[in-house]
CSV table of C-alpha atoms in Angstrom, one decimal:
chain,number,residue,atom,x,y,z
A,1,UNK,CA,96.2,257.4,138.6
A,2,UNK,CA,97.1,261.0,137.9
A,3,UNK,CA,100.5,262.3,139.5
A,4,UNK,CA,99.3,266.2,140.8
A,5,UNK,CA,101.2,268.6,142.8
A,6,UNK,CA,102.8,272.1,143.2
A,7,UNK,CA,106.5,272.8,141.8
A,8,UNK,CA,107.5,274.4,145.0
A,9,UNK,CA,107.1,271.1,146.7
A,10,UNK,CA,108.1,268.8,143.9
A,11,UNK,CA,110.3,270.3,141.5
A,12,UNK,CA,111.5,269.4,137.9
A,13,UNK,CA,114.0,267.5,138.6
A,14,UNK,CA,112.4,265.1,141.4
A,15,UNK,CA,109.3,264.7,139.1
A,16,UNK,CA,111.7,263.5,136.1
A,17,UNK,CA,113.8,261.2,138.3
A,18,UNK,CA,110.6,259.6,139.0
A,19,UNK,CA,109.4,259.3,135.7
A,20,UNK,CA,113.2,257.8,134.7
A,21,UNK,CA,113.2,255.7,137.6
A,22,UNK,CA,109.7,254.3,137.4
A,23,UNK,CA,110.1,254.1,133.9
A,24,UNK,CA,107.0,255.6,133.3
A,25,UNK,CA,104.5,256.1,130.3
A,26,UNK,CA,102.4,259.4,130.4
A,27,UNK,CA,102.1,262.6,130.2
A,28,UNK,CA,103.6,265.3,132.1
A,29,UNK,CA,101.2,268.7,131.8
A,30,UNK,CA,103.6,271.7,133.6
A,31,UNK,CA,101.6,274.8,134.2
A,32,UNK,CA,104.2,277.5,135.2
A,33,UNK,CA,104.9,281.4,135.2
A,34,UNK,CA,103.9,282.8,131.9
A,35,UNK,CA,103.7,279.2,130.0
A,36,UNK,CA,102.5,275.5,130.2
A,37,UNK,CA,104.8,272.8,128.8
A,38,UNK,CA,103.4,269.1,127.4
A,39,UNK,CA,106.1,266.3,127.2
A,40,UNK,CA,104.9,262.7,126.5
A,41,UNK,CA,107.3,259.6,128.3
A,42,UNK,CA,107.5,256.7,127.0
A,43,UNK,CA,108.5,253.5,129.7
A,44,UNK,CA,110.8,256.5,131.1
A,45,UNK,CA,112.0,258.0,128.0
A,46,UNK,CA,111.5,261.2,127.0
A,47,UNK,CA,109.0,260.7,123.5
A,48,UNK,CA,107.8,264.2,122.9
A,49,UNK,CA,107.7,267.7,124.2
A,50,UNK,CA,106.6,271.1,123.5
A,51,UNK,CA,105.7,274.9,125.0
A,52,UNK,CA,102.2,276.3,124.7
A,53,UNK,CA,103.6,279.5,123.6
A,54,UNK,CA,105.4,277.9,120.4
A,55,UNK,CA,104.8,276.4,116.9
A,56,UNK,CA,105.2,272.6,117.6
A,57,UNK,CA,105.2,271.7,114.1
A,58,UNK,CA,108.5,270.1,112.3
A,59,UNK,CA,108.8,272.7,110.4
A,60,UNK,CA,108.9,275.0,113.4
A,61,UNK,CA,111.1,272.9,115.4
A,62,UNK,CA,113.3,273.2,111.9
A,63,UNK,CA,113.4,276.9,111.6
A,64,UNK,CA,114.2,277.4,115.0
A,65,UNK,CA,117.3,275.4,115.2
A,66,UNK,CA,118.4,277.5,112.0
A,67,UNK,CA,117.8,274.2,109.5
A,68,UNK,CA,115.6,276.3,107.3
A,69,UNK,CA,115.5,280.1,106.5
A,70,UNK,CA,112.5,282.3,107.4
A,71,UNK,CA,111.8,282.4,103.6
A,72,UNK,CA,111.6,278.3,103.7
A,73,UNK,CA,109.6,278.2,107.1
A,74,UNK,CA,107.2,280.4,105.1
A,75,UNK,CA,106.5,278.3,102.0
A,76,UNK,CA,106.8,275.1,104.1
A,77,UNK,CA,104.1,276.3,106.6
A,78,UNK,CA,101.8,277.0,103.3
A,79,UNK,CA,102.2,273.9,101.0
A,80,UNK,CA,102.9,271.2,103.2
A,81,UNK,CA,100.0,272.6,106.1
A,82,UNK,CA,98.1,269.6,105.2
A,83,UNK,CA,100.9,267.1,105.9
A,84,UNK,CA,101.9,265.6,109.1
A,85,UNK,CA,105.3,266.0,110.7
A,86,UNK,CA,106.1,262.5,109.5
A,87,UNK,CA,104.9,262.6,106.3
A,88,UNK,CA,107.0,266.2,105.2
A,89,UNK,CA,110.3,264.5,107.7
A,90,UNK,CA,110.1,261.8,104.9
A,91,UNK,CA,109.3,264.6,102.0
A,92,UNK,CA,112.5,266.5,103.3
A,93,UNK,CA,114.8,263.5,103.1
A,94,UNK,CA,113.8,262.3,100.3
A,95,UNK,CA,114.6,265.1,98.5
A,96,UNK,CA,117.9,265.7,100.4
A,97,UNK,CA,116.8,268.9,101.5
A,98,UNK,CA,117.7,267.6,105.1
A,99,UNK,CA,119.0,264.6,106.6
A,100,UNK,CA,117.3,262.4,108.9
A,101,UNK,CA,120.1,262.9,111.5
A,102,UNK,CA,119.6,266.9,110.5
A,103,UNK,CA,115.8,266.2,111.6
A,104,UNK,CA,116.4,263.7,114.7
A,105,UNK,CA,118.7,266.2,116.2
A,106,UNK,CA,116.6,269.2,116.0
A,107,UNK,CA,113.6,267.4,117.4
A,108,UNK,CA,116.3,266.1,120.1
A,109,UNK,CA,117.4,269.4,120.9
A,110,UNK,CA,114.1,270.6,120.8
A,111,UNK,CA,112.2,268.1,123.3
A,112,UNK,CA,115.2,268.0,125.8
A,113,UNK,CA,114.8,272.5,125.6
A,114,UNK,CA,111.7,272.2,126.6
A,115,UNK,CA,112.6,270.4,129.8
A,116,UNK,CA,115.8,272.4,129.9
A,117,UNK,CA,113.3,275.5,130.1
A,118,UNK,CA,110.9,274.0,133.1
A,119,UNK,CA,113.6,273.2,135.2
A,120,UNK,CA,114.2,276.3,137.4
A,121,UNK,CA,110.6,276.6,137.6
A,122,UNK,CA,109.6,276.3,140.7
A,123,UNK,CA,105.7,278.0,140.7
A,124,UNK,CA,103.5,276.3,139.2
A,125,UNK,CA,101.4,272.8,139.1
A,126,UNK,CA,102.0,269.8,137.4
A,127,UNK,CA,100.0,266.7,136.4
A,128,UNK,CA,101.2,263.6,135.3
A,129,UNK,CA,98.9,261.3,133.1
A,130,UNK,CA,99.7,257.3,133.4
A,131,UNK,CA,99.2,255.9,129.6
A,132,UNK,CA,100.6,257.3,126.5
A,133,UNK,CA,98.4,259.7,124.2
A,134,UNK,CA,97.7,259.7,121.3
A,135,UNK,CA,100.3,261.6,119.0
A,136,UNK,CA,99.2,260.9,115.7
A,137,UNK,CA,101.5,262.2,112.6
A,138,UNK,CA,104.2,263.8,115.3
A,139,UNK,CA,107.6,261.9,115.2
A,140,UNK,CA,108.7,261.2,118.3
A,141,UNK,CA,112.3,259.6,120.0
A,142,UNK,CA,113.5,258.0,122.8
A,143,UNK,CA,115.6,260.2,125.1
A,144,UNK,CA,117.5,258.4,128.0
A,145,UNK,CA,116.5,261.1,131.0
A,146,UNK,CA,119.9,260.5,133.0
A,147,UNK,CA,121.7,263.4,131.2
A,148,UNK,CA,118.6,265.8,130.6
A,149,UNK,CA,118.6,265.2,134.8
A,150,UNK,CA,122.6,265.7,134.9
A,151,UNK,CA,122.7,268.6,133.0
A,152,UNK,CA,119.5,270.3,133.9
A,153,UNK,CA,120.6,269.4,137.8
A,154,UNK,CA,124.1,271.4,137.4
A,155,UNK,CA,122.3,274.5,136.3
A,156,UNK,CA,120.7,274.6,139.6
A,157,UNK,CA,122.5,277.3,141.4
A,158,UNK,CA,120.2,277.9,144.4
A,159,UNK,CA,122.1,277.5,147.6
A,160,UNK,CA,119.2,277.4,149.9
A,161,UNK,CA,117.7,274.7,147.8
A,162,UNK,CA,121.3,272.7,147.4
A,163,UNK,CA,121.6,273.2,151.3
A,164,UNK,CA,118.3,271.8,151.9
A,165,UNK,CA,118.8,268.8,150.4
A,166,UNK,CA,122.4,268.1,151.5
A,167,UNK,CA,122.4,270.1,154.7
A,168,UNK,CA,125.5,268.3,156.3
A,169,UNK,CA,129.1,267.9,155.0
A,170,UNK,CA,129.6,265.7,157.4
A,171,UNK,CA,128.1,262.3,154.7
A,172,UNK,CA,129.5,259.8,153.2
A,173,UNK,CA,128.5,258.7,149.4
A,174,UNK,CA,128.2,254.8,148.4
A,175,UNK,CA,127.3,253.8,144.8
A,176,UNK,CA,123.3,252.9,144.3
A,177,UNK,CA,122.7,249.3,144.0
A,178,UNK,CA,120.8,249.7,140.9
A,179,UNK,CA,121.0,247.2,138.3
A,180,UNK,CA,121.2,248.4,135.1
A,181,UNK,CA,123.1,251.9,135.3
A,182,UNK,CA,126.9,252.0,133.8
A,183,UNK,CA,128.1,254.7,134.6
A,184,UNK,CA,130.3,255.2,131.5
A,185,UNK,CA,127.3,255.4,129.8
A,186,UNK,CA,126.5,258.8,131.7
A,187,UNK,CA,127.8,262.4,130.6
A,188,UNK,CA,130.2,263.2,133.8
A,189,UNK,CA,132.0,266.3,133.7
A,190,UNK,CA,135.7,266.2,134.8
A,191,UNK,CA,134.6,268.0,138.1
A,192,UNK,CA,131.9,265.5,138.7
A,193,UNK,CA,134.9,262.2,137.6
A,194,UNK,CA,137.0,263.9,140.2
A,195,UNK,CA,134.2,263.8,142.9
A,196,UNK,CA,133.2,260.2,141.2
A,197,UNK,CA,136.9,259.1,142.2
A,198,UNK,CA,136.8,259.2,145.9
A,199,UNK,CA,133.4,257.8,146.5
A,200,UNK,CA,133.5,255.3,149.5
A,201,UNK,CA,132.1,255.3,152.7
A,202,UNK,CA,134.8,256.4,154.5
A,203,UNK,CA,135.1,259.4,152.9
A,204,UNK,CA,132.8,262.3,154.0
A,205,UNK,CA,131.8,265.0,151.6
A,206,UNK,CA,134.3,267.5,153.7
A,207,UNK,CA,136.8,264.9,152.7
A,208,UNK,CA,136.0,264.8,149.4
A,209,UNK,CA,135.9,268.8,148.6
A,210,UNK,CA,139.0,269.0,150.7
A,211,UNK,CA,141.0,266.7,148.2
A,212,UNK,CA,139.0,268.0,145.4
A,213,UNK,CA,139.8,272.0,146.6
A,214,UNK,CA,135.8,272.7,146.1
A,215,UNK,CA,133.9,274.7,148.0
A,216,UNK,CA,130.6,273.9,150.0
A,217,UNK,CA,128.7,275.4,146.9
A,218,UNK,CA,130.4,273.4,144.6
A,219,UNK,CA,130.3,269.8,146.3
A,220,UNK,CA,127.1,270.2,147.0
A,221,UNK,CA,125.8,271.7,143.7
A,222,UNK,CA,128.0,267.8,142.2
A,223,UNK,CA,126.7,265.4,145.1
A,224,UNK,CA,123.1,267.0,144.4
A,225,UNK,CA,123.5,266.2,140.3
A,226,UNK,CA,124.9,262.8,141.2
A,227,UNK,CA,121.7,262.2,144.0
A,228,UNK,CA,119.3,262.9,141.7
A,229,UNK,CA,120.8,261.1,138.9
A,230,UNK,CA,120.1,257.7,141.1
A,231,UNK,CA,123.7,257.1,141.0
A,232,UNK,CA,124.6,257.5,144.6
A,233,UNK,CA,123.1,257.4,148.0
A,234,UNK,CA,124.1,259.3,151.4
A,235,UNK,CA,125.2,257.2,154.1
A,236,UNK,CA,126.2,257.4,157.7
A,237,UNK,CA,130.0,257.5,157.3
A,238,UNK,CA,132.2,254.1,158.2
A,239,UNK,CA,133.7,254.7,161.7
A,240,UNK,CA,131.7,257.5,163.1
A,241,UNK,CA,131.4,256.7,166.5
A,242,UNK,CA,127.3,256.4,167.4
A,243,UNK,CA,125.6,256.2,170.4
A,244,UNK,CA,123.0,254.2,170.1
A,245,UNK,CA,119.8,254.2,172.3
A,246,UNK,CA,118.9,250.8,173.0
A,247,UNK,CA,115.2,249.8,173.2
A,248,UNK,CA,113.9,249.7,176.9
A,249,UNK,CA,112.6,246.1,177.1
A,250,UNK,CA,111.2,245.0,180.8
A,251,UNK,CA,113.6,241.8,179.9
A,252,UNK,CA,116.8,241.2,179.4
A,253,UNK,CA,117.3,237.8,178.4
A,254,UNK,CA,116.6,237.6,174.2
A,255,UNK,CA,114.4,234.5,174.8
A,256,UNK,CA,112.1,236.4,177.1
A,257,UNK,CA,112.2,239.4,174.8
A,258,UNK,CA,111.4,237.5,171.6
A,259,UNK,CA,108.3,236.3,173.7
A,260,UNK,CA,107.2,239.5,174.9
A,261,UNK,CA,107.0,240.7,171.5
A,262,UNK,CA,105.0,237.6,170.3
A,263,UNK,CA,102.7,238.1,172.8
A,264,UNK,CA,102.2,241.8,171.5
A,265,UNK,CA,101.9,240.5,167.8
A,266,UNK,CA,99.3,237.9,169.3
A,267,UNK,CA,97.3,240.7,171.0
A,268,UNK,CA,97.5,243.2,168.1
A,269,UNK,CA,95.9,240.1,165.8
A,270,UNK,CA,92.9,239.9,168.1
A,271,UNK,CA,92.0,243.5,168.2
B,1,UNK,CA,103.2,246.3,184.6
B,2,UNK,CA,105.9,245.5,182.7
B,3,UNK,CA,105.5,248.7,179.5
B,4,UNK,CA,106.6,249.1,175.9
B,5,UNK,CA,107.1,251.8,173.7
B,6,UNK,CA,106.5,252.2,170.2
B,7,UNK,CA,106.4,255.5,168.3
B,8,UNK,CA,104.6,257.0,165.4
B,9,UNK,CA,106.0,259.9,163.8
B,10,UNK,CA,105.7,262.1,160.4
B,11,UNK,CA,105.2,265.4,158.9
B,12,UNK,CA,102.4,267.8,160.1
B,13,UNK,CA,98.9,266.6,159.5
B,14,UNK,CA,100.0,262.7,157.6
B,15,UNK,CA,97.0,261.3,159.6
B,16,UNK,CA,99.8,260.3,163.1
B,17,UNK,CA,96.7,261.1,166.0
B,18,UNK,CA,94.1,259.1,164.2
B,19,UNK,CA,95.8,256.2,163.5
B,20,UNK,CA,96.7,256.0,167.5
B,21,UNK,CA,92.8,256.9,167.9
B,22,UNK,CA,92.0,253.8,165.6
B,23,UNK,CA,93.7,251.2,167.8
B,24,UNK,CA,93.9,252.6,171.2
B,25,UNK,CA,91.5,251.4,173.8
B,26,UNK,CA,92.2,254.6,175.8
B,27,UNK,CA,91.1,257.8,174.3
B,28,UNK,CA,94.2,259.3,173.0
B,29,UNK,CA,96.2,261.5,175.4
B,30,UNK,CA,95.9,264.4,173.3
B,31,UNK,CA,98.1,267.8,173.3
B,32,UNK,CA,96.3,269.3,170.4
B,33,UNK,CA,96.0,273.7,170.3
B,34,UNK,CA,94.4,275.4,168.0
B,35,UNK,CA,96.2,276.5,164.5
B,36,UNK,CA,97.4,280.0,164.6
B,37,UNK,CA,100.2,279.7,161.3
B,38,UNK,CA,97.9,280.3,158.0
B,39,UNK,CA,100.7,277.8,156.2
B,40,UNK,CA,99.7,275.2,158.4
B,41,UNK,CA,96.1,276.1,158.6
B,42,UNK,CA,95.0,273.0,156.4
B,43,UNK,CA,93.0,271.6,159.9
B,44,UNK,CA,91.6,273.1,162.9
B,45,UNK,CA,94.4,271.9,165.1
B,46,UNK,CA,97.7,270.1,165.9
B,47,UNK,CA,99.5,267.6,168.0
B,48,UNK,CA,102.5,270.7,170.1
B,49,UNK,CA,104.0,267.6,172.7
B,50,UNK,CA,102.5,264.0,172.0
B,51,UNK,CA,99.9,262.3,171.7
B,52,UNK,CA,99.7,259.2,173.8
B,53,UNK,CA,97.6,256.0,173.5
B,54,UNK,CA,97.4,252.2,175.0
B,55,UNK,CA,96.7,248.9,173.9
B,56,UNK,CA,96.7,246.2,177.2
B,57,UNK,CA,98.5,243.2,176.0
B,58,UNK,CA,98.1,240.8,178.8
B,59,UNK,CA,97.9,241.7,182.5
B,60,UNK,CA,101.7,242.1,182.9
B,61,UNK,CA,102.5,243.9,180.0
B,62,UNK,CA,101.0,247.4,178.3
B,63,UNK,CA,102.4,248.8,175.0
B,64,UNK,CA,102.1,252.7,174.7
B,65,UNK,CA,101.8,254.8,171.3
B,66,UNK,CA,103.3,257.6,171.3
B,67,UNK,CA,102.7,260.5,168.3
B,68,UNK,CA,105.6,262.9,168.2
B,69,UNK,CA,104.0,266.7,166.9
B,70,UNK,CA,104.6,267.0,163.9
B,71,UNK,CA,105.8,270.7,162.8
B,72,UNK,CA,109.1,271.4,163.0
B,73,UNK,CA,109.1,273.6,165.6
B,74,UNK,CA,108.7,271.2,167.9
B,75,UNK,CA,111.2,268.6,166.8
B,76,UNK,CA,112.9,269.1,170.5
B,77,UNK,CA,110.3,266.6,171.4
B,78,UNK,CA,111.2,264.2,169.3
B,79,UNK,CA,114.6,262.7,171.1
B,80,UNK,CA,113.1,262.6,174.1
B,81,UNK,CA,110.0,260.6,173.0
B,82,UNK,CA,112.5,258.1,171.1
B,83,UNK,CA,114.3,257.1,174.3
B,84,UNK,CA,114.3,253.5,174.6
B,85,UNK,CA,111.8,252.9,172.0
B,86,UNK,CA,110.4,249.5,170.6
B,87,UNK,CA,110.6,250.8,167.1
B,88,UNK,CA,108.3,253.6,165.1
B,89,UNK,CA,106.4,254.0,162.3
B,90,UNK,CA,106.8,257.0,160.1
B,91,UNK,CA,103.4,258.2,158.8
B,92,UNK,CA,103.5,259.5,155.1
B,93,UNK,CA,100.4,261.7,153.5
B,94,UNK,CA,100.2,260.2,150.5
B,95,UNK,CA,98.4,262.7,148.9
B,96,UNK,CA,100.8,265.7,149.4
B,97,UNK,CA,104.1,264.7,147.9
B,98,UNK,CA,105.5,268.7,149.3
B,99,UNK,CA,105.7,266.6,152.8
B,100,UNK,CA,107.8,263.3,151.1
B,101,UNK,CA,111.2,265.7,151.6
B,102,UNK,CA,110.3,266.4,155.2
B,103,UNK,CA,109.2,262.4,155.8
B,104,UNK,CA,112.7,261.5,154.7
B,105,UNK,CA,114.4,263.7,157.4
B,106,UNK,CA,112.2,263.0,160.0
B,107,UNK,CA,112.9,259.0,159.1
B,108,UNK,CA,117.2,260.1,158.9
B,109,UNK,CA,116.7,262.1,162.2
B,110,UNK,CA,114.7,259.3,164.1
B,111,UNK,CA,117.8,256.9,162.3
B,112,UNK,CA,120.2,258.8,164.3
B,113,UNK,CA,118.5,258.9,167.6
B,114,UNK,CA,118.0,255.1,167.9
B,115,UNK,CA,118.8,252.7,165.4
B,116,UNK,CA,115.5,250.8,165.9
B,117,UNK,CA,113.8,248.9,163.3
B,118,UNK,CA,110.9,250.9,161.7
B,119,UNK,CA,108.2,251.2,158.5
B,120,UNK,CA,107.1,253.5,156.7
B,121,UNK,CA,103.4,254.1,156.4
B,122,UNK,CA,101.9,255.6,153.2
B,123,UNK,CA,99.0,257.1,155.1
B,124,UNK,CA,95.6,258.3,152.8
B,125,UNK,CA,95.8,255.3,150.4
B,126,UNK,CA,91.8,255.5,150.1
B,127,UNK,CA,92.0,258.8,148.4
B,128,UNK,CA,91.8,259.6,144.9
B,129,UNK,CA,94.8,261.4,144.8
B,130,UNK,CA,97.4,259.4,146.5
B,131,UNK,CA,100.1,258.1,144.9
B,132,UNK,CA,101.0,254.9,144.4
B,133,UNK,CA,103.3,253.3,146.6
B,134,UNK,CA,105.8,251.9,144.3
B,135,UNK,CA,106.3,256.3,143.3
B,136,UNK,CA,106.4,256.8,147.4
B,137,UNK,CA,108.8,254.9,147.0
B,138,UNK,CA,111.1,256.3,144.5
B,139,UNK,CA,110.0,259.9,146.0
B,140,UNK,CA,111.1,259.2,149.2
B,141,UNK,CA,114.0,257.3,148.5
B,142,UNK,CA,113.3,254.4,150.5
B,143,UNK,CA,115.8,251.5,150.0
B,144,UNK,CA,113.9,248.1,148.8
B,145,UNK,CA,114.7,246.5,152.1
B,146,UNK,CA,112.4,249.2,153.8
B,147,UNK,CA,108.7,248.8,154.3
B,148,UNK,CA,106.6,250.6,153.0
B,149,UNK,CA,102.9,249.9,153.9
B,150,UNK,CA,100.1,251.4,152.4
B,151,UNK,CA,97.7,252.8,155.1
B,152,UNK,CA,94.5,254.1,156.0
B,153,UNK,CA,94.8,255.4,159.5
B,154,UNK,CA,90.8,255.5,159.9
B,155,UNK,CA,91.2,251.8,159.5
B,156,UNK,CA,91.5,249.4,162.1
B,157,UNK,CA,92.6,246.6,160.0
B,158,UNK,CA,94.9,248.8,158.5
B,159,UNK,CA,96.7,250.1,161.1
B,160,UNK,CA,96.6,246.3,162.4
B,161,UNK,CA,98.4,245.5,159.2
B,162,UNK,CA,101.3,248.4,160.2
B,163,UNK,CA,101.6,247.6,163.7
B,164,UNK,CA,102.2,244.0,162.6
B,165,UNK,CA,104.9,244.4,160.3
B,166,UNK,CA,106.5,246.9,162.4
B,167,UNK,CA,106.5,244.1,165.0
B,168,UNK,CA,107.7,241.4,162.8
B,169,UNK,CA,110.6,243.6,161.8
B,170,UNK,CA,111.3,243.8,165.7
B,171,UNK,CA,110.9,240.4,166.0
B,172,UNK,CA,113.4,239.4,163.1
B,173,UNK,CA,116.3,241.4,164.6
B,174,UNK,CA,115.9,240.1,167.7
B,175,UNK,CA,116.1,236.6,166.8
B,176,UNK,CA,119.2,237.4,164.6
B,177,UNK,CA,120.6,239.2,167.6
B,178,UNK,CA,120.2,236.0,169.6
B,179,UNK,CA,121.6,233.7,166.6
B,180,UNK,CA,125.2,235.2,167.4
């Protein structure tokens, strides 16, 4: 079933958390101001990527991380047209004109630019493909999402968008009960450690950018990287004194109320 | 007449009227006006106080459904209808994911008024370009522990199905508040 929406609804960064999260295989079509972007995913990975305005070839990918002069991009495009990406990777290695960490990287850099690049979007429409194309001759990798999101996430500087989505100081953090994610495996910066540090949920976020001397902009811009990341969940902070409205039940003893609301269950059945 | 309340909230056109329509033996109460906001213009018109249906359980006891409306600017409604509520249903569109961001604050902000057990419906299942409810999920960011129901608010059964699992919920906590 085919994922389809509008970026100003569902941005970048919610449609990759999915994809990392659901650890999804497809492929993610971005149609946005002025260019359309193609990424493949592979169980939640990031496999492949590219811009309709560029060359996608290795040899481009090469010449614009500065691997190869314009001379070599020239003569490469020319002879080796009729190879695939894989087939002239191997050529180049072979003849140590490159190492494969030389190539890995620059495809790396490349794919995760790509997504770099669609992340302030925010016109446009997506589609996301379940099932994994077909992507004969390309080579592709397997990119752990969780630091594309953190880094593309800190370059969010909207404050109207960062306020939307944490509109109250006043919230605790806990950690997210998700099995699987260490966070010393995940890029933090030393602002976002220092946040990282006084995560409990006694601890609201005015707390935290007190004792962390950051402003609203700046807590919020961190929390937001760390939400999206799946690390971390808002909660309701320990202690805060609620008042809670208690159901109005024509009953007060519990014996009587558990009845009442088997005889609604038994009513609803027969309907 | 002993009378319960249940309540059935959710963004601005996630299907909330019919699926009182569908199981009410009343016909629904309706406060519906006519559009006049070209962002919102996506039907004719919308629910501006409540909407308000009834299913007779027995002859001493009558649960109401109540719809809350769902744009925003009517969200001053919304404490007043939760007062002493059974428990609510939050109704999802699951075809327009721009309306997942506004589901989850309507689910925190109903949360805060009464800390009632509730599911969450993923209304619009039927159509082609729902989304799946394990993505709702994810989307919405709906704990495990949460339901989440898929729905078709046209659909009797369906809407049996929610009602249900809302009341089980009720029913759980209640029997684990007498167990102290």
């Amino acid at each position: 079933m085919a994922l389809k929406g509008n970026l100003r609804d569902f941005t970048i960064s919610q449609l990759l958390n999915l994809i990392h999260l659901a650890r999804k295989t497809g492929a993610l079509t971005v149609d946005g101001p002025g260019d359309k972007a193609w990424a493949v995913f592979r169980e939640g990975k990031l496999a492949y990527a590219r811009m309709a305005s560029e060359d996608d070839s290795l040899v481009g990918v090469l010449h614009r991380a500065k691997k190869i002069s314009k001379a070599q991009y020239k003569v490469l495009k020319e002879r080796a047209a009729a190879m695939s990406d894989k087939e002239l990777g191997i050529l180049l290695i072979n003849a140590n004109y490159l190492t494969q960490e030389d190539i890995l990287e620059s495809l790396r850099d490349a794919y995760v630019g790509v997504l770099e690049r669609i992340f302030p979007w925010v016109e446009g429409m997506f589609v996301f493909e379940d099932g994994a194309p077909s992507l004969d001759g390309k080579i592709t990798l397997k990119v752990s999402l969780e630091n594309v999101i953190m880094d593309a996430s800190r370059r969010l500087r909207e404050w109207e968008q960062l306020q939307d989505e944490i509109p109250s100081l006043d919230v605790a953090l806990k950690f997210a009960d998700r099995p699987g994610v260490d966070l010393r495996n995940v890029n933090l910066s030393v602002e976002e450690w220092r946040v990282v540090s006084y995560i409990n949920p006694k601890n609201t976020l005015k707390k935290i950018a007190a004792a962390t001397k950051m402003n609203d902009l700046e807590i919020r811009r961190i929390v937001y990287g760390l939400l999206q990341a799946g690390l971390v969940e808002m909660v309701r902070p320990e202690g805060e004194k609620i008042e809670p409205r208690k159901p109005q039940l024509p009953v007060s003893d519990p014996e009587e109320q558990i009845s009442l609301v088997n005889r609604i269950i038994h009513r609803i059945r027969s309907l | 007449m002993q009378t319960v309340k249940m309540v059935v909230t959710g963004p601005f056109n996630a299907g909330k009227t019919e699926f009182i329509q569908t199981v009410s033996e009343i016909d629904v109460v309706a406060t519906e006006r006519k559009i006049t906001s070209e962002a919102e213009r996506i039907k004719e018109t919308t629910t501006v106080a409540m909407d308000f249906g009834r299913i007779t359980v027995d002859d001493n006891l009558v649960l109401y459904l109540f719809g809350t409306p769902g744009q925003k600017r009517f969200d001053f409604m919304w404490e007043i209808l939760s007062e002493g509520m059974l428990g609510f249903i939050v109704m999802v569109d699951s075809t327009r994911p721009e309306t997942f961001r506004e589901a989850r604050s309507i689910l925190e902000t109903f949360r805060a008024y009464a800390p009632t057990p509730y599911v969450v419906a993923a209304n619009k299942q039927d159509s082609p370009d729902a989304w799946a409810v394990d993505d709702m999920r994810i989307a919405l960011r709906l704990d495990p522990s949460v339901k989440l129901l898929p729905c078709v608010a046209l659909d009797k059964e369906s809407v049996k199905n929610v009602l249900l699992e809302l009341l089980y919920s009720i029913l759980e906590e209640m029997e684990a508040n007498s167990r102290k």
